mmCIF file of C-alpha atoms in Angstrom:
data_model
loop_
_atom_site.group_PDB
_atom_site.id
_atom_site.type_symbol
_atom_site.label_atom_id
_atom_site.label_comp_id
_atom_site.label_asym_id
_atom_site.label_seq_id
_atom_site.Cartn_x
_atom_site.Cartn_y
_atom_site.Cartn_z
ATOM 1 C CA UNK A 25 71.600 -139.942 121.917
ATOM 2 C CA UNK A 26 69.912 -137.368 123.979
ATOM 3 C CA UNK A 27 68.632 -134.303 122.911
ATOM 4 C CA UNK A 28 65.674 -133.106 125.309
ATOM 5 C CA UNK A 29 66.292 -131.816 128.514
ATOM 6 C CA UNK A 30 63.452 -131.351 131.562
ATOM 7 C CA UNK A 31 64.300 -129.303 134.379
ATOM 8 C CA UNK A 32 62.580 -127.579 137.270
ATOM 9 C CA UNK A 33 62.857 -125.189 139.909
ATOM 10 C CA UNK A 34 60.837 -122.518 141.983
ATOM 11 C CA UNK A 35 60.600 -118.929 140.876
ATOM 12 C CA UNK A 36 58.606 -116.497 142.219
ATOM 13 C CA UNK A 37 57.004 -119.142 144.273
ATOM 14 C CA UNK A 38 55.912 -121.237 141.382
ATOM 15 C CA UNK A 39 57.349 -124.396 140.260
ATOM 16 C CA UNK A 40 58.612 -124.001 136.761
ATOM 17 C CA UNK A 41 58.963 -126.898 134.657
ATOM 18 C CA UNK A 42 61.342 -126.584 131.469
ATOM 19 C CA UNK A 43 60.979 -128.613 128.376
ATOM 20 C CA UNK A 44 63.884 -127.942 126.044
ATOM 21 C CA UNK A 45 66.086 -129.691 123.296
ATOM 22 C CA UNK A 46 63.791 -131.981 120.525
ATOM 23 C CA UNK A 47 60.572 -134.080 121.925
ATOM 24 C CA UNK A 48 60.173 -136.494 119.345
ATOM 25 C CA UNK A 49 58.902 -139.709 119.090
ATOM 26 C CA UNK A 50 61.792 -141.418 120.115
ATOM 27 C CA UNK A 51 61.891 -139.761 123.320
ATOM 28 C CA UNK A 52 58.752 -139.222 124.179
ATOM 29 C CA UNK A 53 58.410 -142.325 126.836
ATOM 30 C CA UNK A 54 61.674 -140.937 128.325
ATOM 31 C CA UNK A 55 60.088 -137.606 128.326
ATOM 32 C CA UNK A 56 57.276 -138.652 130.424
ATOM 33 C CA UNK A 57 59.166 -140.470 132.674
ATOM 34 C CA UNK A 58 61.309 -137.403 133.541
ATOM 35 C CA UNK A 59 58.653 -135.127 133.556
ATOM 36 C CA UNK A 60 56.907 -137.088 136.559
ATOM 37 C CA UNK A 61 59.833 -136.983 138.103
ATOM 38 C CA UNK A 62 59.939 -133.557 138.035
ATOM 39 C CA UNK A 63 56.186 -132.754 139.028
ATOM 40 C CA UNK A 64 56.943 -135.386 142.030
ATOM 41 C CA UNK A 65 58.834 -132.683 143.617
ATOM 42 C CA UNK A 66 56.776 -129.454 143.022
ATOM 43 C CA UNK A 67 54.673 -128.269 145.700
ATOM 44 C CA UNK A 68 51.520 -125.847 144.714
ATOM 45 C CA UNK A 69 50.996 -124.510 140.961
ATOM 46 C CA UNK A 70 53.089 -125.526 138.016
ATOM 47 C CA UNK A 71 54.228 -123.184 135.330
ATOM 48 C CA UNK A 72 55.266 -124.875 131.848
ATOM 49 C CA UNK A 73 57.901 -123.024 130.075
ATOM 50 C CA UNK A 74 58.281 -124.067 126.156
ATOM 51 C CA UNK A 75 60.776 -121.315 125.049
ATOM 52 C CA UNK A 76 63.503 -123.516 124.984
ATOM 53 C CA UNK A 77 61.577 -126.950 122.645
ATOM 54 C CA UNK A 78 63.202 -126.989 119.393
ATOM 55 C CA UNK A 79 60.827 -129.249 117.695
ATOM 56 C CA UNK A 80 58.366 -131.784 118.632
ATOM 57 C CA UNK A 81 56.576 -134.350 116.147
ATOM 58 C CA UNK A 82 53.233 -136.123 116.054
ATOM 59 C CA UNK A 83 53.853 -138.512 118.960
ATOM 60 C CA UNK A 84 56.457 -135.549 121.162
ATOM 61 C CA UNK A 85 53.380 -133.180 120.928
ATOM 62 C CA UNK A 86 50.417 -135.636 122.541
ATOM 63 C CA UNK A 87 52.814 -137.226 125.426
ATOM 64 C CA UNK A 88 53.054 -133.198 125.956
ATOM 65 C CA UNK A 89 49.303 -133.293 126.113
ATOM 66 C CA UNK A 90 49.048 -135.860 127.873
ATOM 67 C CA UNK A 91 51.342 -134.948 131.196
ATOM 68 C CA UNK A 92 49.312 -131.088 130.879
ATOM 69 C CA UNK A 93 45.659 -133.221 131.220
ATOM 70 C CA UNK A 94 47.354 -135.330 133.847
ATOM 71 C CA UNK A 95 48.074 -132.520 135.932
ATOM 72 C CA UNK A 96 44.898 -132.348 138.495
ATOM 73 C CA UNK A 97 42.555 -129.058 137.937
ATOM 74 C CA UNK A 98 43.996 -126.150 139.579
ATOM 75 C CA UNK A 99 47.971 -127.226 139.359
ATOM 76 C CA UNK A 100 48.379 -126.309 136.142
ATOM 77 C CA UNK A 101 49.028 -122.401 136.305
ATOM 78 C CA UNK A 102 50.313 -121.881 132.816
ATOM 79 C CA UNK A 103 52.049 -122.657 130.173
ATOM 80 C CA UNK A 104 54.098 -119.753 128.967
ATOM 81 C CA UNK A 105 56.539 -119.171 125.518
ATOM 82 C CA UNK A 106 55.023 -122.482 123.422
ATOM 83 C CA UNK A 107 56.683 -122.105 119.654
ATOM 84 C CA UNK A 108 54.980 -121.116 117.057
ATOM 85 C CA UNK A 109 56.070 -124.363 115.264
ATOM 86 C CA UNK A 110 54.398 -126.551 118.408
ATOM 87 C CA UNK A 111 51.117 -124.348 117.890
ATOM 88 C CA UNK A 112 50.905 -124.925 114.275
ATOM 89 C CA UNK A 113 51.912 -128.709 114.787
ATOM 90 C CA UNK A 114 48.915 -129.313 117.252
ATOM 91 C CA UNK A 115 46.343 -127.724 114.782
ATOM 92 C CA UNK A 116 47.423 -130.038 112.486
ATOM 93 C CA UNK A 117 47.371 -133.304 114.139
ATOM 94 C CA UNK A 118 44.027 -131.927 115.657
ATOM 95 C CA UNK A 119 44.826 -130.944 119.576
ATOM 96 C CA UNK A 120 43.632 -128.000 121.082
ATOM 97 C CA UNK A 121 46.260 -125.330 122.326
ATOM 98 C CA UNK A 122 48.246 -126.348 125.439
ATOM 99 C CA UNK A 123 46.620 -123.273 127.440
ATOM 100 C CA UNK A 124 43.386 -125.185 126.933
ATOM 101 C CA UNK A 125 44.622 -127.407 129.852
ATOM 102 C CA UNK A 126 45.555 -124.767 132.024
ATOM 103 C CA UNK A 127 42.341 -124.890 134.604
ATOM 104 C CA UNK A 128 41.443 -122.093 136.986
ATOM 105 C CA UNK A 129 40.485 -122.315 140.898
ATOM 106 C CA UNK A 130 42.654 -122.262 143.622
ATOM 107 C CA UNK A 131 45.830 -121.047 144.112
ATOM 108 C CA UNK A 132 46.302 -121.565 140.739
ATOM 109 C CA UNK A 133 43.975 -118.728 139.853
ATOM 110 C CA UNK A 134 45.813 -116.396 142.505
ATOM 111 C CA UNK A 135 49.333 -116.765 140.807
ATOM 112 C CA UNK A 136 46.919 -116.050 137.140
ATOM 113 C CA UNK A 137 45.276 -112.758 138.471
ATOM 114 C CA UNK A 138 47.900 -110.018 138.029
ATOM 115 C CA UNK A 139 48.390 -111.728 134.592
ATOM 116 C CA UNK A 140 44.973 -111.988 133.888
ATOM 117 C CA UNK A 141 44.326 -107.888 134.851
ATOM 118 C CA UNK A 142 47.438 -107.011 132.848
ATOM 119 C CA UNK A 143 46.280 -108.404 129.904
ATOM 120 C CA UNK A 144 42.416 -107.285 130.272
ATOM 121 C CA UNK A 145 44.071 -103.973 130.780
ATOM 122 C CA UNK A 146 46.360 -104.041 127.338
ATOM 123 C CA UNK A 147 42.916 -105.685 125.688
ATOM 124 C CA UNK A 148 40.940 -102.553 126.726
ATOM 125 C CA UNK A 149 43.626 -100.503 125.209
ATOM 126 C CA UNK A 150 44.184 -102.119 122.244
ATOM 127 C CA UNK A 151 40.002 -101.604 122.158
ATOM 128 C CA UNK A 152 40.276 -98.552 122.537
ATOM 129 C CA UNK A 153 42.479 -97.601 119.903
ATOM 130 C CA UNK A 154 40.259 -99.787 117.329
ATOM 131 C CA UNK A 155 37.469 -97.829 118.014
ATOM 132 C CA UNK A 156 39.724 -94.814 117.554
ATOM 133 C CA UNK A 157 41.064 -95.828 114.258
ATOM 134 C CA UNK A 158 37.149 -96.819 113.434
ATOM 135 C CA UNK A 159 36.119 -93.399 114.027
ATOM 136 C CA UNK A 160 38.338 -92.035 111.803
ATOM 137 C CA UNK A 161 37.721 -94.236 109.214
ATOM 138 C CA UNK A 162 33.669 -93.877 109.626
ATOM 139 C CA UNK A 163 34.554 -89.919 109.328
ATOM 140 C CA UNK A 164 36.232 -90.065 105.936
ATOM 141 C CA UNK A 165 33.359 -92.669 104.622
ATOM 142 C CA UNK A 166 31.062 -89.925 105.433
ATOM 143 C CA UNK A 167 33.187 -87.088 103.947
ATOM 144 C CA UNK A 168 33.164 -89.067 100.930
ATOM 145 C CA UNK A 169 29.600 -89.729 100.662
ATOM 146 C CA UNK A 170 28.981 -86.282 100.620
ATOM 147 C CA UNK A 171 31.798 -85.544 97.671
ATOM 148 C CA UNK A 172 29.852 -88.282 95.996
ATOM 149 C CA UNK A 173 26.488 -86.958 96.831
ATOM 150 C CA UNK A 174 27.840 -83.391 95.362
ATOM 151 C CA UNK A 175 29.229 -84.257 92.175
ATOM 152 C CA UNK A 176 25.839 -86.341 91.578
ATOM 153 C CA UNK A 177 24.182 -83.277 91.719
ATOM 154 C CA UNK A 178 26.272 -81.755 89.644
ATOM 155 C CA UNK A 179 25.784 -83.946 87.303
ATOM 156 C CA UNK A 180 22.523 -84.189 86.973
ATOM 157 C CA UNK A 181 22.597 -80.407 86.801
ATOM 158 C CA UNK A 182 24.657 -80.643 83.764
ATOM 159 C CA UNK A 183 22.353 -83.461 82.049
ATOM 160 C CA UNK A 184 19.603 -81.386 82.468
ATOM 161 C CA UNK A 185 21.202 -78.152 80.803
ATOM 162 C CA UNK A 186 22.701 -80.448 78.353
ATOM 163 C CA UNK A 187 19.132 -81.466 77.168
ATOM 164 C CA UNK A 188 18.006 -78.054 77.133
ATOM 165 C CA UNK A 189 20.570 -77.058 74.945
ATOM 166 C CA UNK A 190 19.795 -79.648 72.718
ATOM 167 C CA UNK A 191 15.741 -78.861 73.053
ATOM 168 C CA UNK A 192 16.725 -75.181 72.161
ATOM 169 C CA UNK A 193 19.008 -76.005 69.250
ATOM 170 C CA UNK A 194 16.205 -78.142 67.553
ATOM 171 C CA UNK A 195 13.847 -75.411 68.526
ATOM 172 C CA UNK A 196 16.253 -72.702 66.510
ATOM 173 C CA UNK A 197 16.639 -75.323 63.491
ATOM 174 C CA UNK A 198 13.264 -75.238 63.106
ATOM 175 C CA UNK A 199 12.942 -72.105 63.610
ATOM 176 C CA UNK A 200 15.403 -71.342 60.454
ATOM 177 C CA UNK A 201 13.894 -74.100 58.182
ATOM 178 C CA UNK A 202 10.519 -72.329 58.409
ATOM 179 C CA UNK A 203 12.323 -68.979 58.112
ATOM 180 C CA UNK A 204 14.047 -70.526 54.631
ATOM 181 C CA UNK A 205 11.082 -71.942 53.797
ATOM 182 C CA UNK A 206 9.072 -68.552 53.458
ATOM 183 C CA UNK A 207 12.297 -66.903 51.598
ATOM 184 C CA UNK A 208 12.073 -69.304 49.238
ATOM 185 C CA UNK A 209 7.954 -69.490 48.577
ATOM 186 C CA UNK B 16 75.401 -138.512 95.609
ATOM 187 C CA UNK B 17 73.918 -139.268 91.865
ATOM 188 C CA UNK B 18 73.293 -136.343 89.595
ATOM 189 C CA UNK B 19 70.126 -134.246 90.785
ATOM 190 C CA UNK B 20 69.928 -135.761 94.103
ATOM 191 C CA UNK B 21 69.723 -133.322 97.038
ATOM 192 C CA UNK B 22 70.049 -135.353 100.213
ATOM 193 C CA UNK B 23 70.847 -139.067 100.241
ATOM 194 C CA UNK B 24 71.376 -139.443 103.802
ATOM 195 C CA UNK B 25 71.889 -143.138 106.065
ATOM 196 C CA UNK B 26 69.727 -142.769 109.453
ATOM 197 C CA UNK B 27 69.221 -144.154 112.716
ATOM 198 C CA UNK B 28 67.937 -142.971 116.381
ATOM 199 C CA UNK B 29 71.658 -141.411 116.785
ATOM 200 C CA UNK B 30 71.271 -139.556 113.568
ATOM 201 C CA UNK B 31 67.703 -138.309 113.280
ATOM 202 C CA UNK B 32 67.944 -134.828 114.919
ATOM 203 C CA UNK B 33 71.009 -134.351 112.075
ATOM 204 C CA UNK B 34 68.368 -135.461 109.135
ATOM 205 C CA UNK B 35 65.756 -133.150 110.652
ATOM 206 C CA UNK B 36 68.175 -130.542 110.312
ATOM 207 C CA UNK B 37 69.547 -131.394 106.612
ATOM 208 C CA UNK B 38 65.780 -132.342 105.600
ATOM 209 C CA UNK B 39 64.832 -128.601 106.656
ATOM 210 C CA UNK B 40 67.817 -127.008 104.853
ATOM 211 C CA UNK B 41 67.117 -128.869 101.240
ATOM 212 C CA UNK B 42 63.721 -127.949 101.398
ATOM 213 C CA UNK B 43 64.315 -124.379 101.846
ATOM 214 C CA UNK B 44 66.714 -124.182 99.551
ATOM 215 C CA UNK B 45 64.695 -126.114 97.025
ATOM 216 C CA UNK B 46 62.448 -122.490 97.280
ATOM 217 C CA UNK B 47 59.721 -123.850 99.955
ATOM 218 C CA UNK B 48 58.397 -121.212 102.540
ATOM 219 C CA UNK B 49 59.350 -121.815 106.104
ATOM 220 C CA UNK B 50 56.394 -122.955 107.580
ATOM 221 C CA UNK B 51 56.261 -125.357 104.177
ATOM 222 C CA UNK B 52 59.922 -126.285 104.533
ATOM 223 C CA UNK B 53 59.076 -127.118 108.832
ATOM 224 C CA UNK B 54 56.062 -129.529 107.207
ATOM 225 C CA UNK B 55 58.589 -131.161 104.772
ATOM 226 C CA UNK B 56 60.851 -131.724 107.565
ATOM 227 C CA UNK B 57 57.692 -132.966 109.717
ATOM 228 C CA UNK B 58 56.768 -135.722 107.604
ATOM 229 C CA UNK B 59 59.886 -136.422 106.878
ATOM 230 C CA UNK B 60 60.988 -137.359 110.385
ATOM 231 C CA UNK B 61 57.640 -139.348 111.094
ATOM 232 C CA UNK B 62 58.795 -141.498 108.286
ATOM 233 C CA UNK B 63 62.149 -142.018 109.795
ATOM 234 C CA UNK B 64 61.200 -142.303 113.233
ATOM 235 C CA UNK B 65 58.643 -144.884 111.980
ATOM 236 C CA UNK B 66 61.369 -146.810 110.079
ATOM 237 C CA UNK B 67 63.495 -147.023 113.215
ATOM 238 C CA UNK B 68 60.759 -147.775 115.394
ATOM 239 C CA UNK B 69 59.005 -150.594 113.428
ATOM 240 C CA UNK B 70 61.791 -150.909 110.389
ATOM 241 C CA UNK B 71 64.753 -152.254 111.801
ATOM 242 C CA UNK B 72 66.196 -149.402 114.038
ATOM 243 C CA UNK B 73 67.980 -147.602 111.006
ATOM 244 C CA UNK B 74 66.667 -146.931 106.845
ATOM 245 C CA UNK B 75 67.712 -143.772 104.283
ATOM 246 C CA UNK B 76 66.336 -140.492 103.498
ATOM 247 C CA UNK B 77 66.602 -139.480 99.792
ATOM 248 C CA UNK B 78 64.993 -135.923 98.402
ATOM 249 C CA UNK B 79 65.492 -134.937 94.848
ATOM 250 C CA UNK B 80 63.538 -132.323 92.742
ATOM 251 C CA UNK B 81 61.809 -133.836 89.603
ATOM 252 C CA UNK B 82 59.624 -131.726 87.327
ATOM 253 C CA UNK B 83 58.301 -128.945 90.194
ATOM 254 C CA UNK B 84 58.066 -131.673 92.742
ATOM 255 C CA UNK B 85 60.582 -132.387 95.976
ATOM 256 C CA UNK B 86 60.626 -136.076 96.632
ATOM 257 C CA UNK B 87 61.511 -137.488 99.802
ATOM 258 C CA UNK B 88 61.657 -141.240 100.091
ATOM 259 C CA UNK B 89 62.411 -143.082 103.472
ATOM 260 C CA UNK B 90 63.080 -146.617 102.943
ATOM 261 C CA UNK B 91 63.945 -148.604 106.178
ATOM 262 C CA UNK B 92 65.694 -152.192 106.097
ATOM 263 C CA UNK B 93 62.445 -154.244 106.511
ATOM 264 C CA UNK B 94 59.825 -154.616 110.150
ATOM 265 C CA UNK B 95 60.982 -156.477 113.233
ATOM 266 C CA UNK B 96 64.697 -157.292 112.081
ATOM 267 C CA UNK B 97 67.927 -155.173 112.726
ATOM 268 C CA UNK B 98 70.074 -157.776 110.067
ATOM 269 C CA UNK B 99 67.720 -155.323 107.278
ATOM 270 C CA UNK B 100 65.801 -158.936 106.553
ATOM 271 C CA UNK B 101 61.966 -158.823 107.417
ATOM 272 C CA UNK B 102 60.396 -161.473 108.952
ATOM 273 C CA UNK B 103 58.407 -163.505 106.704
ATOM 274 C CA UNK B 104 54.727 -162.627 106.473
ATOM 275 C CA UNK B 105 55.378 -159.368 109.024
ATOM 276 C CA UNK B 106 52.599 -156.629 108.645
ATOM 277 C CA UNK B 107 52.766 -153.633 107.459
ATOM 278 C CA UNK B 108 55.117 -151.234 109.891
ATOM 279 C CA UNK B 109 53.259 -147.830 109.169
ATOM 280 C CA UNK B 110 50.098 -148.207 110.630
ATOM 281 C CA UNK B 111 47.432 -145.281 109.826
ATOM 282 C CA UNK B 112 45.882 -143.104 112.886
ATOM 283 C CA UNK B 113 44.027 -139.742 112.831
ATOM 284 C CA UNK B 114 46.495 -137.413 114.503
ATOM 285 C CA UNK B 115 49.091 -139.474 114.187
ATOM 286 C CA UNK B 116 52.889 -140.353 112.272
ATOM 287 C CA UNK B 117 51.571 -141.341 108.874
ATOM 288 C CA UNK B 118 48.216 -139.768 108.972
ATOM 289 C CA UNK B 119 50.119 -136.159 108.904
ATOM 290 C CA UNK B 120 52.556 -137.079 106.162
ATOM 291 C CA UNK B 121 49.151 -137.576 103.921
ATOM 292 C CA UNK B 122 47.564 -134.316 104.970
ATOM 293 C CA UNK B 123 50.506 -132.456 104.800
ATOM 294 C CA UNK B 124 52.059 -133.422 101.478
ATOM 295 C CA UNK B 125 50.675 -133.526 98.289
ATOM 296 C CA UNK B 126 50.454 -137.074 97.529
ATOM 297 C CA UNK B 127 51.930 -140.254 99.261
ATOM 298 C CA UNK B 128 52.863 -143.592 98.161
ATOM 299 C CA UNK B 129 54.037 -146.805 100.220
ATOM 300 C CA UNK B 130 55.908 -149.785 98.681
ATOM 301 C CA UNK B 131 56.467 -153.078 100.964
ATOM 302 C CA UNK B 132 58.362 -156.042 100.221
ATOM 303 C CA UNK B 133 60.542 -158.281 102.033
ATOM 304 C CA UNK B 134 63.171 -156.781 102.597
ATOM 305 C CA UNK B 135 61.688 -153.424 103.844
ATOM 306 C CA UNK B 136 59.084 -150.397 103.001
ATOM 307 C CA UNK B 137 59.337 -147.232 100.988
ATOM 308 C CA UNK B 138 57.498 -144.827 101.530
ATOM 309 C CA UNK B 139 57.785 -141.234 99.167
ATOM 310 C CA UNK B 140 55.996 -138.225 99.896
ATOM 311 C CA UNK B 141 55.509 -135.682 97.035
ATOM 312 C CA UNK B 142 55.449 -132.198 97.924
ATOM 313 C CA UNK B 143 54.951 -129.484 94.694
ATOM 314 C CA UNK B 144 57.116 -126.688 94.643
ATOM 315 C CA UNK B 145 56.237 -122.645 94.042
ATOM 316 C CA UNK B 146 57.993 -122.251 91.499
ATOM 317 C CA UNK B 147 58.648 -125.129 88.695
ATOM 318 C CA UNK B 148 61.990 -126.957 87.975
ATOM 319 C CA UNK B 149 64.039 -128.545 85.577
ATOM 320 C CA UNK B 150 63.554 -132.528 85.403
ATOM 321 C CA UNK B 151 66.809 -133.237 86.748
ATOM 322 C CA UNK B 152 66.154 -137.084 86.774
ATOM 323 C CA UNK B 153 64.260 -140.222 87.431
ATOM 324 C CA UNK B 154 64.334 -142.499 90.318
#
């Protein structure tokens, strides 16, 4: 039965390479063997597109790996849309992420740079509105440092009419058990 | 299907991407998050694609909940033989490799264990559930 399909064709003058369907173990030799088919025809940088791969297992996810490294530096342009279910799948069986094979130089790094700026460009923003958010929240830490600095004042304020009050009520008992004292002698 | 038994399923090569499928179902509806239930479903197909690989092309996927736990056995019909009789004396068919088939089923569920015999290997991994369950029955 076959459930994995591999097709290519140029877009935007790069060669696109779809993996779709189920890469698993037991297709994972037939997998390779259509993919280098594939890559026999492309001509200048590869794109990998993974939006359409179902599921993948143990063995699925390093003949992946292994056609991505085979792919000399500089071909490899990008590999766009991989599942989140591939991602976590590879941090388990301990391989990196499949962009870590995508190498730079080249026309490869042409077809990357309006990608690259765009996303520089959303990072800076993104930046930007952290620090934003950071201001704000460094603002109200100080505005409540202050309340807190106030109502220790306060306090202490208090305390320290509190134990007058009691220094001036012992001073007035005293005051009337002498007074008593003479009545009475 | 016996009492308590929530997949008890015959597989081979033609069949696995329909076991991945049921495997994924039962252990969602047995209360496992998604990315839990996708790890079930994980090991579970490693075992199967192991048993038709190195167990005789073909074997069967059982999963039942017992006592918090969802058990999923894969039993194949026995190493180098597609008759289900294993050669006499044939090594074990699951071989052990970082990164690889059975080496995830151990680091993904909770425990693992592996009978061999003659006339095939089970293997049943144990995965505990969120919330706990009625014992609904034995093997």
């Amino acid at each position: 039965m076959d459930y994995l399909q591999v097709r290519a064709a140029y877009r935007n003058g790069l060669y696109v390479l779809r993996i779709a369907g189920d890469l698993d173990s037991l297709m994972a030799d037939t997998f390779a063997v259509r993919a280098d088919a594939a890559l026999s025809a492309a001509r200048g940088p590869v794109v990998v597109d993974l939006s359409g791969l179902a599921f993948t297992d143990a063995r699925g996810a390093r003949a992946l790996a292994a056609l991505l490294k085979s792919l000399s530096p500089g071909r490899l342009a990008d590999v766009r849309y991989c599942p989140s279910h591939v991602r976590h799948l590879l941090d388990l069986i301990g391989l990196p992420p499949l962009n870590y094979f995508v190498a730079r130089g080249g026309s490869a790094w042409e077809a990357r740079t309006p990608e690259l700026v765009d996303r520089l460009r959303r990072a800076m923003l993104d930046a930007s509105e952290a620090r934003h958010t950071a201001s704000g929240v460094l603002g109200l830490l100080t505005d409540t440092c202050i309340r807190v600095a106030s109502t220790r004042e306060r306090t202490g304020l208090a305390l320290e009419q509190g134990r007058r009050t009691v220094v001036n009520s012992k001073a007035a008992r005293e005051r009337l058990m002498r007074s008593r004292q003479g009545v009475t002698a | 299907m016996e009492a308590g038994m929530a997949l008890n399923l015959v597989f081979d090569a033609g069949t696995l991407v329909d076991l991945r499928k049921e495997v994924l179902a039962e252990a969602a509806a047995a209360g496992l998050s998604e990315g839990r239930a996708t790890e079930v479903m994980l090991a579970v197909n490693e075992l199967a694609a192991n048993a038709i690989r190195h167990g005789g092309g073909a074997g069967t996927a059982r999963m039942r909940v017992i006592s918090g736990e969802l058990h999923c056995q894969v039993r194949d019909a026995g190493a180098g033989s597609r008759d289900g009789h294993a050669r006499a004396g044939a090594a074990p068919p699951w071989p052990v490799r970082r990164g690889h088939g059975l080496w995830l089923v151990r680091n993904v569920a909770h425990r693992v264990s592996t009978v061999s015999g003659p006339g095939g290997s089970e293997v049943t991994a144990v995965f505990t559930l969120p919330d706990s369950r009625e014992d609904l029955a034995g093997y």
